[in-house]
mmCIF file with all atom_site columns, C-alpha atoms in Angstrom:
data_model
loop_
_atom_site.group_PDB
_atom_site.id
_atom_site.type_symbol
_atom_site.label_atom_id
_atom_site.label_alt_id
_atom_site.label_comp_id
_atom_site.label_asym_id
_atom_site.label_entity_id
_atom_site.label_seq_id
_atom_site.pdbx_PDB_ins_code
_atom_site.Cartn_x
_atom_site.Cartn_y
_atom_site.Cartn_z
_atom_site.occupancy
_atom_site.B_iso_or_equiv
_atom_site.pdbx_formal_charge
_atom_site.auth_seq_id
_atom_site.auth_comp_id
_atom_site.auth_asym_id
_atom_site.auth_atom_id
_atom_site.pdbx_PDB_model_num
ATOM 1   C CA . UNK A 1 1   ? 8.456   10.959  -4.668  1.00 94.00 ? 229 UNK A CA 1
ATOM 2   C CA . UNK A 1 2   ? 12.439  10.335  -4.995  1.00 94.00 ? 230 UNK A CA 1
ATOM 3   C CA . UNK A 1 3   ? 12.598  13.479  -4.448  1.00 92.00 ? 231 UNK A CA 1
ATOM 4   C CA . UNK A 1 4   ? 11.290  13.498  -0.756  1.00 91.00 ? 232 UNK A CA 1
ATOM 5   C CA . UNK A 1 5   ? 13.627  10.010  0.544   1.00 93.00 ? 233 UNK A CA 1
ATOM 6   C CA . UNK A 1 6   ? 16.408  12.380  2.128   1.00 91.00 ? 234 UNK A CA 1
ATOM 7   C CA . UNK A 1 7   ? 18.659  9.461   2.639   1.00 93.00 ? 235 UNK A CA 1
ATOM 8   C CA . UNK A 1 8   ? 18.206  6.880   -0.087  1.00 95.00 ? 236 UNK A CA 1
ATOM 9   C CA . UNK A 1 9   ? 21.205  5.125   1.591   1.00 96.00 ? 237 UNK A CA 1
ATOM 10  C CA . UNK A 1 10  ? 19.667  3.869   4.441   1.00 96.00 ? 238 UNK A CA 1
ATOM 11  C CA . UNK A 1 11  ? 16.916  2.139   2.855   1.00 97.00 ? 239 UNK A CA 1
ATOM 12  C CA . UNK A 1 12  ? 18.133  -1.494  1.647   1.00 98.00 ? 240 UNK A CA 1
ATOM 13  C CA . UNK A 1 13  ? 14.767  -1.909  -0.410  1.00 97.00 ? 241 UNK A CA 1
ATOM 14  C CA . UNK A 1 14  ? 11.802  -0.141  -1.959  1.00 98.00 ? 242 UNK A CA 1
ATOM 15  C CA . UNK A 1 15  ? 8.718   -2.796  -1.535  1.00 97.00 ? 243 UNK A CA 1
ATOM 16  C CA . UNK A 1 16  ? 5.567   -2.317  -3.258  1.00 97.00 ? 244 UNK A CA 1
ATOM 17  C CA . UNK A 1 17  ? 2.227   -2.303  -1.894  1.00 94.00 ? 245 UNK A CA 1
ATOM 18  C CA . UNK A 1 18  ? 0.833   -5.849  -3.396  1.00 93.00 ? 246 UNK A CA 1
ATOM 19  C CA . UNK A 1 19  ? -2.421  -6.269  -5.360  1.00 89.00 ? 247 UNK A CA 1
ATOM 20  C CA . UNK A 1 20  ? -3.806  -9.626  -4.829  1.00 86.00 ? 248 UNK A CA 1
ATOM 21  C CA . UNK A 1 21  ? -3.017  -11.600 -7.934  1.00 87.00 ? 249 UNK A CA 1
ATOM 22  C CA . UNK A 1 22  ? -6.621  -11.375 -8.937  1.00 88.00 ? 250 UNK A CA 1
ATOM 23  C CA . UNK A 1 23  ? -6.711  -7.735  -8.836  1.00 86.00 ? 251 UNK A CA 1
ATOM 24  C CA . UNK A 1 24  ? -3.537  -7.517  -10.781 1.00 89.00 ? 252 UNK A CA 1
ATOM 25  C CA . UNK A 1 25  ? -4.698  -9.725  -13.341 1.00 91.00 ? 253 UNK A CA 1
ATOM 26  C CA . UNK A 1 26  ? -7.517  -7.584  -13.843 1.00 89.00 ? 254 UNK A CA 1
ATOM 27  C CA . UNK A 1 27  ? -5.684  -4.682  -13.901 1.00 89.00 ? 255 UNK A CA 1
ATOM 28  C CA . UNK A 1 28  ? -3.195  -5.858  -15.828 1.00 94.00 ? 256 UNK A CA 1
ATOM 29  C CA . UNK A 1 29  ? -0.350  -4.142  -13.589 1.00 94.00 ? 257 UNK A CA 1
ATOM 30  C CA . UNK A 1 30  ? 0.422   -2.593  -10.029 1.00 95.00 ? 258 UNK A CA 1
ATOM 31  C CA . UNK A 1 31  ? 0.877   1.055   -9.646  1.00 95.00 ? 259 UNK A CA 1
ATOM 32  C CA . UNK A 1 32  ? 2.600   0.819   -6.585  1.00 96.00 ? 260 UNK A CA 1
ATOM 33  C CA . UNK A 1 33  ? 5.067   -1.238  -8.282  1.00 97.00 ? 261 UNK A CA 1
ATOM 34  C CA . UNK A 1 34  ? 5.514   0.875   -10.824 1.00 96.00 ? 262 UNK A CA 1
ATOM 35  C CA . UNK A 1 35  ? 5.761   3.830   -8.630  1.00 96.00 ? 263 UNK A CA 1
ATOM 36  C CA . UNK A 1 36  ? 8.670   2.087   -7.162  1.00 97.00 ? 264 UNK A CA 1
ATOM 37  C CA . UNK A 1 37  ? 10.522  0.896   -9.790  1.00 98.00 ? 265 UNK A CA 1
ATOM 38  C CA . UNK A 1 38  ? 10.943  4.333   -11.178 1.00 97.00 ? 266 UNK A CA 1
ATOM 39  C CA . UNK A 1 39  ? 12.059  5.628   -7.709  1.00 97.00 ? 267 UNK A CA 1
ATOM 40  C CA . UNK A 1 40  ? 14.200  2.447   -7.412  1.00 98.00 ? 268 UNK A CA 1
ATOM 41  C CA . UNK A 1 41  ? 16.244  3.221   -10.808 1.00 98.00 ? 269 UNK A CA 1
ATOM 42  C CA . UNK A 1 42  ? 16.229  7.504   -9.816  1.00 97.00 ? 270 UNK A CA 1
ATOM 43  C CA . UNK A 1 43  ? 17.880  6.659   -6.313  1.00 98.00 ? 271 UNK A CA 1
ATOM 44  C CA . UNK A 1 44  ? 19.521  3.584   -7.190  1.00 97.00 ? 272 UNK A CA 1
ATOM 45  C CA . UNK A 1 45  ? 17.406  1.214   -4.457  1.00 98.00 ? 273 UNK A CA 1
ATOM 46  C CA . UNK A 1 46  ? 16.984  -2.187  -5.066  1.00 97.00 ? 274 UNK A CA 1
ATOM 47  C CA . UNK A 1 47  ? 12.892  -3.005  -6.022  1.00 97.00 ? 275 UNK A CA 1
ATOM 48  C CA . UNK A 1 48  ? 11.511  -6.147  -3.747  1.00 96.00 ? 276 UNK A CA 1
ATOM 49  C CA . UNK A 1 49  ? 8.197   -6.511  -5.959  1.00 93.00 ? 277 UNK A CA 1
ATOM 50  C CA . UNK A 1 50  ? 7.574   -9.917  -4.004  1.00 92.00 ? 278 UNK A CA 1
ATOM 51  C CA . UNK A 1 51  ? 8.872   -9.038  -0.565  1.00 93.00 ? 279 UNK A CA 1
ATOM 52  C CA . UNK A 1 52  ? 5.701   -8.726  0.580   1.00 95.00 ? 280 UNK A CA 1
ATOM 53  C CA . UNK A 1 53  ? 1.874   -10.634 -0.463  1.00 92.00 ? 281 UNK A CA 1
ATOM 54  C CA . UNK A 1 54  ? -1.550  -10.073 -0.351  1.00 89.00 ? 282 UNK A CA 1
ATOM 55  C CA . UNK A 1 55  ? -2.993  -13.705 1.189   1.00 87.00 ? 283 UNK A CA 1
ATOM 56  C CA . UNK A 1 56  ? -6.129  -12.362 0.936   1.00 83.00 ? 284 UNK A CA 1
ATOM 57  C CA . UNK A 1 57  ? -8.459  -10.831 -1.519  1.00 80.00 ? 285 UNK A CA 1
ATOM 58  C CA . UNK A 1 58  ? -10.278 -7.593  0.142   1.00 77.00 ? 286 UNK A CA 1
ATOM 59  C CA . UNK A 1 59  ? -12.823 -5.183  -0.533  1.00 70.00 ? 287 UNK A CA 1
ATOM 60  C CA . UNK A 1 60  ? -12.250 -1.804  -2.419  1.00 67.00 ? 288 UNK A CA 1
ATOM 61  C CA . UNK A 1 61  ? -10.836 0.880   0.418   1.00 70.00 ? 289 UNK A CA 1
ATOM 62  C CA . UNK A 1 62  ? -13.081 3.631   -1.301  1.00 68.00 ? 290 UNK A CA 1
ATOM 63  C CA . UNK A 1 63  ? -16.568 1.577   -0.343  1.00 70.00 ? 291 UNK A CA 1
ATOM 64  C CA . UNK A 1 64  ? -15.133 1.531   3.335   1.00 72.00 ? 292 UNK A CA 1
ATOM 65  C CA . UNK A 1 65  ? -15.031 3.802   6.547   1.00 72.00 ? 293 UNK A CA 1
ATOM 66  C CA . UNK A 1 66  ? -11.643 4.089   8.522   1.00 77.00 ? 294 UNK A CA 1
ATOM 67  C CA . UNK A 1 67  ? -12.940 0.703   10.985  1.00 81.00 ? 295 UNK A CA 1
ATOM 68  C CA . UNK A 1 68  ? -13.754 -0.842  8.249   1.00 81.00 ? 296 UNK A CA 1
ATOM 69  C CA . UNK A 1 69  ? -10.595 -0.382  6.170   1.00 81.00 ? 297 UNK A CA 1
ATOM 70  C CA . UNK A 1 70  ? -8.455  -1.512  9.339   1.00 82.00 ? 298 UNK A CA 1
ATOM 71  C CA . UNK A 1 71  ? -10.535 -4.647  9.326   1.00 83.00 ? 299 UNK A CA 1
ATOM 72  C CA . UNK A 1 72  ? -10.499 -5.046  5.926   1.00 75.00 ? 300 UNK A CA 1
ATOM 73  C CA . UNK A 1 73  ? -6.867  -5.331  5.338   1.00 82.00 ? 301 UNK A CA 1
ATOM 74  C CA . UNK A 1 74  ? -5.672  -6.502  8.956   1.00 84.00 ? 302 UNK A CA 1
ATOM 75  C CA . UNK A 1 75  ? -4.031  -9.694  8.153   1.00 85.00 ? 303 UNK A CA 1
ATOM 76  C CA . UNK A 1 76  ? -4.075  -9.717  4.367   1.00 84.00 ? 304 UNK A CA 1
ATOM 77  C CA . UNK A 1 77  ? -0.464  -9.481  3.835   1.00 91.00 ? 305 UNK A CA 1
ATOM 78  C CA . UNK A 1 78  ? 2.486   -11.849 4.812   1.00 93.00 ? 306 UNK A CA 1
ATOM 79  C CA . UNK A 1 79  ? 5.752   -12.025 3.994   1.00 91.00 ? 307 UNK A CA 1
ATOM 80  C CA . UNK A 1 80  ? 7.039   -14.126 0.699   1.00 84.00 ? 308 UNK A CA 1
ATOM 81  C CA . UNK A 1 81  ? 10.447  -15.062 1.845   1.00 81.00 ? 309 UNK A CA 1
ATOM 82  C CA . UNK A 1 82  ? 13.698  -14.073 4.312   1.00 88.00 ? 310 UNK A CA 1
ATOM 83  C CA . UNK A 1 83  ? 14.556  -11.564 1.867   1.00 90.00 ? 311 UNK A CA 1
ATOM 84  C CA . UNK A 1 84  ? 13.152  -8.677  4.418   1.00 94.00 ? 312 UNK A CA 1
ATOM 85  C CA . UNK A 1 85  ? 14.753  -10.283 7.636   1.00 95.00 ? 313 UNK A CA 1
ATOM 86  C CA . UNK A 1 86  ? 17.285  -7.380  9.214   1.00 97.00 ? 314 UNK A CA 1
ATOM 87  C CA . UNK A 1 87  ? 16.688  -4.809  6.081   1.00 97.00 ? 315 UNK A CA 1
ATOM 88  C CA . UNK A 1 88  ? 15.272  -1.629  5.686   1.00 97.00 ? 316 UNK A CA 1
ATOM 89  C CA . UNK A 1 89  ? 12.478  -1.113  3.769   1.00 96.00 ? 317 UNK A CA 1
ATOM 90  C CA . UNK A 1 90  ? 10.811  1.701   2.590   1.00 97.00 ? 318 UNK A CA 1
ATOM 91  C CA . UNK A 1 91  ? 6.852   0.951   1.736   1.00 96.00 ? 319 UNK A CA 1
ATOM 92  C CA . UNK A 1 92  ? 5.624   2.166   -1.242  1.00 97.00 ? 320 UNK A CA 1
ATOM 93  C CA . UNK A 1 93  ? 1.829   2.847   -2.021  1.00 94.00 ? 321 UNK A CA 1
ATOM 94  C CA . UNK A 1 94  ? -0.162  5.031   -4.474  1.00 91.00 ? 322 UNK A CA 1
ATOM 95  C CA . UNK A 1 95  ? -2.930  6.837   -1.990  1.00 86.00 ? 323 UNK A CA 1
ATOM 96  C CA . UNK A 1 96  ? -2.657  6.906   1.884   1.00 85.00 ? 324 UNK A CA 1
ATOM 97  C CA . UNK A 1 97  ? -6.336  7.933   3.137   1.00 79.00 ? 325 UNK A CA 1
ATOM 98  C CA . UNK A 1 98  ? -6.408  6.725   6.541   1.00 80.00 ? 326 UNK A CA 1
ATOM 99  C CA . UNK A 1 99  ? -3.337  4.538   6.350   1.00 85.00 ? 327 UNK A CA 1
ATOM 100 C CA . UNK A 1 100 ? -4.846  1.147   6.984   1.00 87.00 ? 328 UNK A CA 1
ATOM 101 C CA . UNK A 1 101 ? -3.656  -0.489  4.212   1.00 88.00 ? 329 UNK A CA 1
ATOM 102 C CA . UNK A 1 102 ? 0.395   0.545   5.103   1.00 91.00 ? 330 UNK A CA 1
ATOM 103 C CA . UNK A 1 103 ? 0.139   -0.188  8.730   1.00 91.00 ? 331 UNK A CA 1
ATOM 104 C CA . UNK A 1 104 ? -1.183  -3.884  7.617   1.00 92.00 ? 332 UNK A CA 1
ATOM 105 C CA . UNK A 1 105 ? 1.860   -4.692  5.158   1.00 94.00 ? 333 UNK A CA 1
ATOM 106 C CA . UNK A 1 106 ? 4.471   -2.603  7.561   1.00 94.00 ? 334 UNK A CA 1
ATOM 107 C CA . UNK A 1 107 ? 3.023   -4.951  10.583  1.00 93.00 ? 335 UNK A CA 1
ATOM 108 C CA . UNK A 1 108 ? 3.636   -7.981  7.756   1.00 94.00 ? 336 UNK A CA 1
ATOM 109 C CA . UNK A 1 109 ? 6.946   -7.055  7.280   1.00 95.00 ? 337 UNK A CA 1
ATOM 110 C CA . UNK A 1 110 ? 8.106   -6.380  11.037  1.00 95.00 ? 338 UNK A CA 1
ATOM 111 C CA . UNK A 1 111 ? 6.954   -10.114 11.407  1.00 93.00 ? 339 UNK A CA 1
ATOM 112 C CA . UNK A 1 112 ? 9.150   -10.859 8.834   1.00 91.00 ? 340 UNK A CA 1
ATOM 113 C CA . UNK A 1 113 ? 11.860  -9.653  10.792  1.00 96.00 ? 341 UNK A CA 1
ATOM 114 C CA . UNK A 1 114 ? 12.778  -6.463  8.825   1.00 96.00 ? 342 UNK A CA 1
ATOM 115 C CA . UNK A 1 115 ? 14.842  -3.654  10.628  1.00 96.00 ? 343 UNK A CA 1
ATOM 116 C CA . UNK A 1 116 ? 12.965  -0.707  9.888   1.00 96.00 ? 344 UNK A CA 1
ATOM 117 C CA . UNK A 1 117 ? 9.920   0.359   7.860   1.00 96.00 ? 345 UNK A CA 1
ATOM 118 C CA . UNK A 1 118 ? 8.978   3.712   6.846   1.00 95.00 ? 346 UNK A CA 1
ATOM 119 C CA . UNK A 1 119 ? 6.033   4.305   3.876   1.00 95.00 ? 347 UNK A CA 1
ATOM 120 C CA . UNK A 1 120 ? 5.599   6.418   1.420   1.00 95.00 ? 348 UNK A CA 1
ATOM 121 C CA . UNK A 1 121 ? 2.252   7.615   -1.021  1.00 93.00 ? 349 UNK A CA 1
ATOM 122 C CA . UNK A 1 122 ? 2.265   9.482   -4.007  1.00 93.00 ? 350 UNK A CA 1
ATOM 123 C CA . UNK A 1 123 ? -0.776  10.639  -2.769  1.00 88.00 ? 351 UNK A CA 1
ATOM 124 C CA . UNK A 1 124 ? -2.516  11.348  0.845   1.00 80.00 ? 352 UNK A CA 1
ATOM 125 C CA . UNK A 1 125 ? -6.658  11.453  0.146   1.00 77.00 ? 353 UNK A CA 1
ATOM 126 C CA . UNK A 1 126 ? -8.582  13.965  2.469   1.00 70.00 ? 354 UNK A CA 1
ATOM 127 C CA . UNK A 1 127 ? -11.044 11.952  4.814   1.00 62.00 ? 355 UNK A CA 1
ATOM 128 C CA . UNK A 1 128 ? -14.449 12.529  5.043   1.00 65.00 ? 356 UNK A CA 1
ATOM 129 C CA . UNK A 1 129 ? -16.521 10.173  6.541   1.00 61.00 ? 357 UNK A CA 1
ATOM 130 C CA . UNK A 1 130 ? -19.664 11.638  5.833   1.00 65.00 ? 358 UNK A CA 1
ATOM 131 C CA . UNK A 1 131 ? -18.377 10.800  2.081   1.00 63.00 ? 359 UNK A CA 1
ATOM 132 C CA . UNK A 1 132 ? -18.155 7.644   2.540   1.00 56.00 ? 360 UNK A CA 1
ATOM 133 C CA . UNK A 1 133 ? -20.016 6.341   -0.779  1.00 53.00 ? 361 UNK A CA 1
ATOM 134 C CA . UNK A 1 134 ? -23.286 4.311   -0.556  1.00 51.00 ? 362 UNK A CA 1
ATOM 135 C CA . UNK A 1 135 ? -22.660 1.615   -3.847  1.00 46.00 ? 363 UNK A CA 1
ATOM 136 C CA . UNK A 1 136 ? -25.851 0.617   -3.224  1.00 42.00 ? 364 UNK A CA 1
ATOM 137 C CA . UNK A 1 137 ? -27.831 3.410   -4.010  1.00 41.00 ? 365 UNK A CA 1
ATOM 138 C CA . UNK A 1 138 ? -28.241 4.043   -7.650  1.00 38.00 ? 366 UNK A CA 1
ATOM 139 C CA . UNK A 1 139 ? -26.512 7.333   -8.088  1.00 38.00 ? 367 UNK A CA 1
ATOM 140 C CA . UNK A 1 140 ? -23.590 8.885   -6.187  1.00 37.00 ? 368 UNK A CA 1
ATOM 141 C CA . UNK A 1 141 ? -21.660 12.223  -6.249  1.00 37.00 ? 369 UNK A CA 1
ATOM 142 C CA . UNK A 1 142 ? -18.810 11.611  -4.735  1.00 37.00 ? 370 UNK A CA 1
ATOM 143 C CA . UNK A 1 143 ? -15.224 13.008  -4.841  1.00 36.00 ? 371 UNK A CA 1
ATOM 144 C CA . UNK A 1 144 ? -12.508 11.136  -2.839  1.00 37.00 ? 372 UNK A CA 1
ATOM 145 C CA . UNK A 1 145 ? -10.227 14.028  -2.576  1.00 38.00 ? 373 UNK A CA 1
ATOM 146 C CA . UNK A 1 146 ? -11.066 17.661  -2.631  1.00 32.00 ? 374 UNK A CA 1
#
């Protein structure tokens, strides 16, 4: 991933994708702040792990069709503090599939008054809607990405 920011100079922070605390408890840590941090101490960009948070608990993306993912995360992120005002930040997520969740926190942070945002996935899922999996049904074969 630090390999594809061409100019690490212009970006005044890398800023995570947040979990909502709930999730991160139960997963005991956030890749997307992982991701960063190790991109953050390659290209020598300053980590904002709490730039950004999730207000709002939300569904699992995977369950969801592209609608449904906008309206699933639209809203769920704010910004924690002034620390984004003026600055630019370079998002930082783990899967893009139909990039609802990094349009919500890059509209969060443009409210927060930052100068530019760009994003960046370690990973960009195929969409197929027609894959979209049915939890309720008692057995599914289904493959996010192909």
């Amino acid at each position: 991933m630090a390999e594809h920011i061409q100019n690490p100079e212009a970006v005044d922070y890398l800023v995570p994708i947040p979990l909502h605390p709930q999730r991160e408890r139960e997963r005991g840590f956030n890749q997307s702040e992982l991701l960063a941090r190790e991109i953050g101490a390659k290209l020598s960009i300053p980590v904002s792990p709490h730039g950004l948070r999730r207000i709002r608990h939300t569904m699992p993306q995977v369950t969801l069709g592209a609608e449904e993912r906008k309206r699933n995360v639209a809203g769920a992120f704010r910004c924690n503090s002034d620390a984004l005002k003026g600055k630019s930040i370079l998002l930082i997520d783990d899967v893009c599939t139909t990039g609802a969740t990094m349009d919500a926190a890059a509209e969060a942070a443009w409210e927060c008054g930052a100068r530019h945002v760009w994003g960046l996935s370690l990973a960009r899922a195929v969409w197929d809607p027609d894959k979209v999996p049915d939890y309720r049904a008692k057995a599914v074969n289904y493959t996010l990405a192909h």
